[in-house]
Short mmCIF file of C-alpha atoms and ligand atoms in Angstrom, two decimals:
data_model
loop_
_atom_site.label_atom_id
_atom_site.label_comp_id
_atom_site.label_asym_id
_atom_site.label_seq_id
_atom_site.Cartn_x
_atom_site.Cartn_y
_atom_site.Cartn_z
CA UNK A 1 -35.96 -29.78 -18.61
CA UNK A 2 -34.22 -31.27 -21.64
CA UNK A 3 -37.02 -30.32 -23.97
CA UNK A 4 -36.57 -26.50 -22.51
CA UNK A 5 -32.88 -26.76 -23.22
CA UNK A 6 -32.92 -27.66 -26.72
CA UNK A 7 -35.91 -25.26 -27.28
CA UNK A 8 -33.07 -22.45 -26.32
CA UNK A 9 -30.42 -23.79 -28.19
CA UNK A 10 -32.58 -23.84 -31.10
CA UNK A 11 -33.65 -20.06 -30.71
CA UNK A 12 -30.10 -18.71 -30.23
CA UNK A 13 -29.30 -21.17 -32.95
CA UNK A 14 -32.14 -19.09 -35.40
CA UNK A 15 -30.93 -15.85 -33.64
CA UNK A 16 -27.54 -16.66 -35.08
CA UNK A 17 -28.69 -17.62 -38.39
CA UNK A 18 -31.37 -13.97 -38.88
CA UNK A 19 -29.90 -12.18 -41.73
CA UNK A 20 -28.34 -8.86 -39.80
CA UNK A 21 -29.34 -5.44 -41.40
CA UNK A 22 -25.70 -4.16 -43.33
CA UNK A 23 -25.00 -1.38 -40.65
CA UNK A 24 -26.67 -2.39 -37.34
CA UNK A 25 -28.07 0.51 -35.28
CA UNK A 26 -25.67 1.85 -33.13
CA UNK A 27 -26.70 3.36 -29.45
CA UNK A 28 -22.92 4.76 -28.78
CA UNK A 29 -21.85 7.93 -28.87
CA UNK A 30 -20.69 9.46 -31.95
CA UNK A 31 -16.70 10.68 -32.50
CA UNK A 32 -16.49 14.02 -34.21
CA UNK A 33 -14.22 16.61 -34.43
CA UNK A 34 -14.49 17.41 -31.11
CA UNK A 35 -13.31 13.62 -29.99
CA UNK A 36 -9.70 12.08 -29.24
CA UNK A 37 -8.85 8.44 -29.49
CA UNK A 38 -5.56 8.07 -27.06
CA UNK A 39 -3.83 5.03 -27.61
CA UNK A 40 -1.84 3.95 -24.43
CA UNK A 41 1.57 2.17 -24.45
CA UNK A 42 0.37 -0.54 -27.05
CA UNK A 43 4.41 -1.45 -27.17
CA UNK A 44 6.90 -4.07 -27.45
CA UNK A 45 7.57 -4.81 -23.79
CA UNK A 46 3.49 -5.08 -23.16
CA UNK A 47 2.70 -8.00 -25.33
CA UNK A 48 3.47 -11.69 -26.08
CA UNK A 49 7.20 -11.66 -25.72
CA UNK A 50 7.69 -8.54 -23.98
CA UNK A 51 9.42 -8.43 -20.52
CA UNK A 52 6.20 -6.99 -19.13
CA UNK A 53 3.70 -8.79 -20.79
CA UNK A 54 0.01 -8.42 -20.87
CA UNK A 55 -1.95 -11.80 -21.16
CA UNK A 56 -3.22 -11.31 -24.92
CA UNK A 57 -1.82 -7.61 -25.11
CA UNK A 58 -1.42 -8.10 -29.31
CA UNK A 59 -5.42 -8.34 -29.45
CA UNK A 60 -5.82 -5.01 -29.01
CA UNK A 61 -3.89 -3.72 -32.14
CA UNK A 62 -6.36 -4.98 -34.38
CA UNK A 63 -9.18 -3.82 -32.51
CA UNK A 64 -7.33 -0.02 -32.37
CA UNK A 65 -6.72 -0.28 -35.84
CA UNK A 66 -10.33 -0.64 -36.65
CA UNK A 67 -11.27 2.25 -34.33
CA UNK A 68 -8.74 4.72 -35.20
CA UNK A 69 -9.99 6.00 -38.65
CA UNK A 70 -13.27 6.82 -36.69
CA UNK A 71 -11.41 9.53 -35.19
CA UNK A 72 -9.72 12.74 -36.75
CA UNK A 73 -7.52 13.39 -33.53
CA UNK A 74 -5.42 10.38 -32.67
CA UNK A 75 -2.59 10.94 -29.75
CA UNK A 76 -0.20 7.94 -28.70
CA UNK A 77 1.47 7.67 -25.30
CA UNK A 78 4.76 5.46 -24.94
CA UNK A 79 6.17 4.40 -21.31
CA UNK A 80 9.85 5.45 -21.67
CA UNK A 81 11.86 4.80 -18.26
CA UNK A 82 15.59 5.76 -17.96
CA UNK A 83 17.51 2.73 -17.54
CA UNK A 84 17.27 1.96 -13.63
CA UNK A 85 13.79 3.74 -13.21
CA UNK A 86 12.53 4.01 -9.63
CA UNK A 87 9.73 1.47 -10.91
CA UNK A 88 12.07 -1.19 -11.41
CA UNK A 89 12.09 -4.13 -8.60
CA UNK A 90 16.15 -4.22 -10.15
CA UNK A 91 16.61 -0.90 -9.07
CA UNK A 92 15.93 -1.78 -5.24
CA UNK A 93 18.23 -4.10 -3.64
CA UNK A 94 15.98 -7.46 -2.26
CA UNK A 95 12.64 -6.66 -3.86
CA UNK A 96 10.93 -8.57 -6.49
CA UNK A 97 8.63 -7.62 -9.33
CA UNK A 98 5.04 -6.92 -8.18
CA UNK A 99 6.24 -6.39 -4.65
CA UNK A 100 5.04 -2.64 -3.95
CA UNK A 101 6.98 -0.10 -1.86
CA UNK A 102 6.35 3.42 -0.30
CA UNK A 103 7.83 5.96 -2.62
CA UNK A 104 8.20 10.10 -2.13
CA UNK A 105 4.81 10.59 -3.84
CA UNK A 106 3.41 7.01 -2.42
CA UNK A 107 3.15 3.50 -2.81
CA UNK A 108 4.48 1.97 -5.89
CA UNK A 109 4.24 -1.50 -7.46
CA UNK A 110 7.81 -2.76 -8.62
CA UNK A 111 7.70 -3.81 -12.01
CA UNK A 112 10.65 -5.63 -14.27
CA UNK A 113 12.55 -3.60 -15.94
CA UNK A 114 10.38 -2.78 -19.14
CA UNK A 115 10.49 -0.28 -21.82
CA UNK A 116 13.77 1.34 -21.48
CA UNK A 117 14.45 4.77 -23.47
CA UNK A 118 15.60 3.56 -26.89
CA UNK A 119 15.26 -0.10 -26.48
CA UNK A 120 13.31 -2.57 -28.67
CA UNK A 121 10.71 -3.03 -25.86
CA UNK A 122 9.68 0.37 -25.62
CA UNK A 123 8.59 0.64 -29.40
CA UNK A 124 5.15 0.82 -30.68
CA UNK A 125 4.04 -2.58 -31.84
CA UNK A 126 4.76 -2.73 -35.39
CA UNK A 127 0.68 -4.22 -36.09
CA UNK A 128 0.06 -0.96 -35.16
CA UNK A 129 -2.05 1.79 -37.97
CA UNK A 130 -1.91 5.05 -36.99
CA UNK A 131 -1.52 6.96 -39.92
CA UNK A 132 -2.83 10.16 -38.77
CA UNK A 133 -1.80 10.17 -35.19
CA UNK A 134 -0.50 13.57 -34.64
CA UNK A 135 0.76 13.34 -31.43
CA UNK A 136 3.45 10.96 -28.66
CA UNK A 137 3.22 11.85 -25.21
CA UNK A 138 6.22 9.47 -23.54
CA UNK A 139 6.04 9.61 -20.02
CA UNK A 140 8.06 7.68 -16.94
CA UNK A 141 10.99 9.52 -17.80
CA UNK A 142 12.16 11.02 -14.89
CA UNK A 143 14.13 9.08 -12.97
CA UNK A 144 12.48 9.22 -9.37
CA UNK A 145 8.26 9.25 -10.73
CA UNK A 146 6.60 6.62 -12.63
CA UNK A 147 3.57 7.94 -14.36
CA UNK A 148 0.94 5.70 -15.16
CA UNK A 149 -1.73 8.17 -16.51
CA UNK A 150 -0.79 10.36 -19.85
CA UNK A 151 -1.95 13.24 -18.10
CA UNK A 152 -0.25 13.75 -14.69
CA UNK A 153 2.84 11.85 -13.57
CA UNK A 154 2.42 10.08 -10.44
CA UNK A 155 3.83 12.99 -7.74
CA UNK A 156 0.54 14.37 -8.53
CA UNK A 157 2.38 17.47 -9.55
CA UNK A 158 4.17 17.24 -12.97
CA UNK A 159 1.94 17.53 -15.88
CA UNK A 160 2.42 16.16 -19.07
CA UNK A 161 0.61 18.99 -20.75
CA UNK A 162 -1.98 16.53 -22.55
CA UNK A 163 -4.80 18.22 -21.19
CA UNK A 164 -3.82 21.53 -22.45
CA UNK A 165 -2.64 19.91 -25.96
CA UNK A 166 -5.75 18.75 -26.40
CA UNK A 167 -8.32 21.84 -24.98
CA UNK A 168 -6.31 23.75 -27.44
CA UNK A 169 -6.89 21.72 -30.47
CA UNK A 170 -10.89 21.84 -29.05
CA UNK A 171 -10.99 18.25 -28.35
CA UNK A 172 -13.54 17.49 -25.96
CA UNK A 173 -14.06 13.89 -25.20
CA UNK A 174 -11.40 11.28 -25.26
CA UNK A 175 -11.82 7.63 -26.09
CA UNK A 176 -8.98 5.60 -24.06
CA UNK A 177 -7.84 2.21 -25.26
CA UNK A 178 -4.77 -0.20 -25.35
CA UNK A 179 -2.55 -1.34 -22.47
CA UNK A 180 -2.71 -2.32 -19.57
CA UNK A 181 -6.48 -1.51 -18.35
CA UNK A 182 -5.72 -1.73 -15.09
CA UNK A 183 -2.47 0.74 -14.81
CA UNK A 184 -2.10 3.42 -17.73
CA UNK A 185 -5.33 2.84 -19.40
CA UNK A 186 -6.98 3.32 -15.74
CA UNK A 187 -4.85 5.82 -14.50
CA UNK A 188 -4.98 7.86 -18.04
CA UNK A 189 -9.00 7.63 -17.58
CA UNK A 190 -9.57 8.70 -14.39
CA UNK A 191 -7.44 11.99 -14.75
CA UNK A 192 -9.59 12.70 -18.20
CA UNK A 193 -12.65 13.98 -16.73
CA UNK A 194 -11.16 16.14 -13.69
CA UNK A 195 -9.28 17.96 -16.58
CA UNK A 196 -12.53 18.62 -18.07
CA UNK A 197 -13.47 15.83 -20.90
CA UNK A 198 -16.37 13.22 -21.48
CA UNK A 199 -14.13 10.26 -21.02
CA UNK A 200 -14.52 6.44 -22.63
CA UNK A 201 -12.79 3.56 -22.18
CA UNK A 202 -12.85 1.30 -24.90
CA UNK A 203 -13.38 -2.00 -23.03
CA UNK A 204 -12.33 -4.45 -25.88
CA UNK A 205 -9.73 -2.24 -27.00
CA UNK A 206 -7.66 -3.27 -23.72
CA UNK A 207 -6.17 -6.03 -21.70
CA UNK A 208 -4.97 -6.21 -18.43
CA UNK A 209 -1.89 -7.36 -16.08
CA UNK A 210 -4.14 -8.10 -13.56
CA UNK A 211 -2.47 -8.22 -9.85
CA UNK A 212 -4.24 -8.90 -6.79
CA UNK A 213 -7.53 -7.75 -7.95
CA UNK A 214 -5.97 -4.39 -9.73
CA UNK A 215 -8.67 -5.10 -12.73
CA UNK A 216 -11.89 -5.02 -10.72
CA UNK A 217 -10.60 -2.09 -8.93
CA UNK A 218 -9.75 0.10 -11.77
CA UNK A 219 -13.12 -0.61 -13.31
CA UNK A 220 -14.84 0.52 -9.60
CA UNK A 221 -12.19 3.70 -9.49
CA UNK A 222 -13.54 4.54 -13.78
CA UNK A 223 -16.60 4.28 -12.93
CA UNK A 224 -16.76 6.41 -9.95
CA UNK A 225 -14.46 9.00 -11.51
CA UNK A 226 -17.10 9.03 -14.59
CA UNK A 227 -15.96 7.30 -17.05
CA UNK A 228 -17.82 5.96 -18.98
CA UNK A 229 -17.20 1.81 -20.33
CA UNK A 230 -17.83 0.61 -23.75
CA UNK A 231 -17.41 -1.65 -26.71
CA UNK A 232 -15.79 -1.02 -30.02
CA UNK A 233 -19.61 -2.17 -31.61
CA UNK A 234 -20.96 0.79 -30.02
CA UNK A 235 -19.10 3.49 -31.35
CA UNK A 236 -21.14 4.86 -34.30
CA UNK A 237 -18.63 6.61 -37.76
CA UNK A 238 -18.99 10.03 -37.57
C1 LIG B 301 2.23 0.11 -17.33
C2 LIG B 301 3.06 -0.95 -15.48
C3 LIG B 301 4.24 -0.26 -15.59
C4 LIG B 301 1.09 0.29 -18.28
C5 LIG B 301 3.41 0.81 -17.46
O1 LIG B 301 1.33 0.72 -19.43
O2 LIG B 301 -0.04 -0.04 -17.90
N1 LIG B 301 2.07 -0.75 -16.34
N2 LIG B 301 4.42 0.61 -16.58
ZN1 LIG B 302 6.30 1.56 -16.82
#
C-alpha cells in the first residue's frame, strides 16, 4: 500500500518536473473578432475591504488582466444603486442582510448597502487593465429593480440594451468573468444565450458570495441555460 503510494508520488513528482512544450496545446475555443470579454462589477465594494465583499474577490483582477488583451471587444458593467436601493436590507425597516423578501418583480435577497452612485465602493478596482474596453454598462439604478444580469434588469422587462450594443458591433460570443459568480456573473450568463450568443464563463476569472447553496445552483442554472464553463488555460490567442 505504502510502496503504491510513493510509486504515485514519484510519478506526479516526474510529471511535475517534464520540461512543458513553450505554448501548450490549447483545446478552447478561440476569441476573434467576433468575441466579447464582459467584465462584471470587479469593484471596490466586491473585494477585500468592500462592504459587500467576495471571499478572495481581488484574485480575479489579475486573472482578467491576463485575459483581456485576448480580446478586441472588452465591455465593463458597474452595479450603481441610488442611495437607499430597494436591494438594501437598510432600506426595509427589521430585515437584515441576506434575508430575502418578495418584491414587485419577485423575490429578492437583501444585501448591505454596497456600491452607491458616486461612492468609493462602486469604483472599478484600481488593479484593474482595461485599456481598450470600449464600453460601461452600470445597472441597479433605478430605484425600485435590482439587476443582477448586464443584460435585463430584474422586472424582466427593462433592457439594458447590451444585447443590441453588442449584435451591432457583430459580436457573437461573450466570455463572462469577474464578480460575484453566483449573482451578476450568473445572472449576466444565463441571459447571453437567449439573446442569441455562444456564452462562456470564465470559471477562474470569478469568485463567489456564496449563500445557502447560491454557487452550486448558478453553476446547475449555466449549465442548463448553455453556457458553457471554462478555464483561463483554455482559451487559445487569437
Ligand atoms: C452583486 C449582489 C448585489 C454582484 C451585485 O455583482 O454579483 N451581488 N449586487
Ligand atoms: Zn447590487
Amino acid at each position: 500500500m505504502k510502496t503504491i503510494a510513493w510509486l504515485l508520488l514519484g510519478l506526479s513528482a516526474l510529471a511535475d518536473a517534464a520540461p512543458k512544450p513553450a505554448s501548450a496545446p490549447r483545446s478552447g475555443p478561440v476569441p476573434d473578432a467576433t468575441s466579447a470579454l464582459i467584465v462584471v462589477d470587479v469593484q471596490n465594494c466586491f473585494v477585500e475591504g468592500g462592504s459587500l465583499a467576495v471571499k478572495d474577490g481581488l484574485a480575479v483582477v489579475p486573472v482578467v488582466n491576463r485575459l483581456a488583451p485576448l480580446f478586441a471587444n472588452v465591455v465593463v458593467t458597474q452595479d450603481r444603486h441610488t442611495p437607499g436601493h430597494a436591494s438594501f436590507a437598510s432600506s426595509h425597516p427589521g430585515r437584515k442582510p441576506f434575508e430575502t423578501i418578495a418584491l414587485s418583480y419577485g423575490p429578492q435577497v437583501l444585501w448591505p448597502d454596497h456600491c452607491v452612485q458616486g461612492s468609493d465602493g462602486a469604483a472599478l478596482v484600481e488593479g484593474l487593465r482595461l485599456p481598450t474596453a470600449q464600453l460601461i454598462v452600470r445597472k441597479g439604478f433605478h430605484p425600485d429593480v435590482d439587476s443582477y444580469s448586464a443584460f435585463e434588469e430584474a422586472d424582466h422587462r427593462t433592457s439594458t440594451g447590451l444585447a443590441a450594443y453588442l449584435k451591432a458591433r457583430g459580436i457573437r460570443g461573450v466570455y463572462v468573468v469577474g464578480l460575484a459568480t453566483d449573482f451578476c456573473v450568473a445572472r449576466t450568463a444565463i441571459d447571453a444565450p437567449t439573446a442569441g450568443f455562444a456564452t462562456f464563463v470564465v470559471e477562474d476569472a470569478t469568485r463567489a458570495i456564496e449563500l445557502d447553496g447560491s454557487l452550486a445552483a448558478a453553476m446547475v442554472s449555466m449549465r442548463k441555460a448553455g453556457v458553457a464553463v471554462l478555464r483561463s488555460a483554455d482559451l487559445a490567442r487569437p
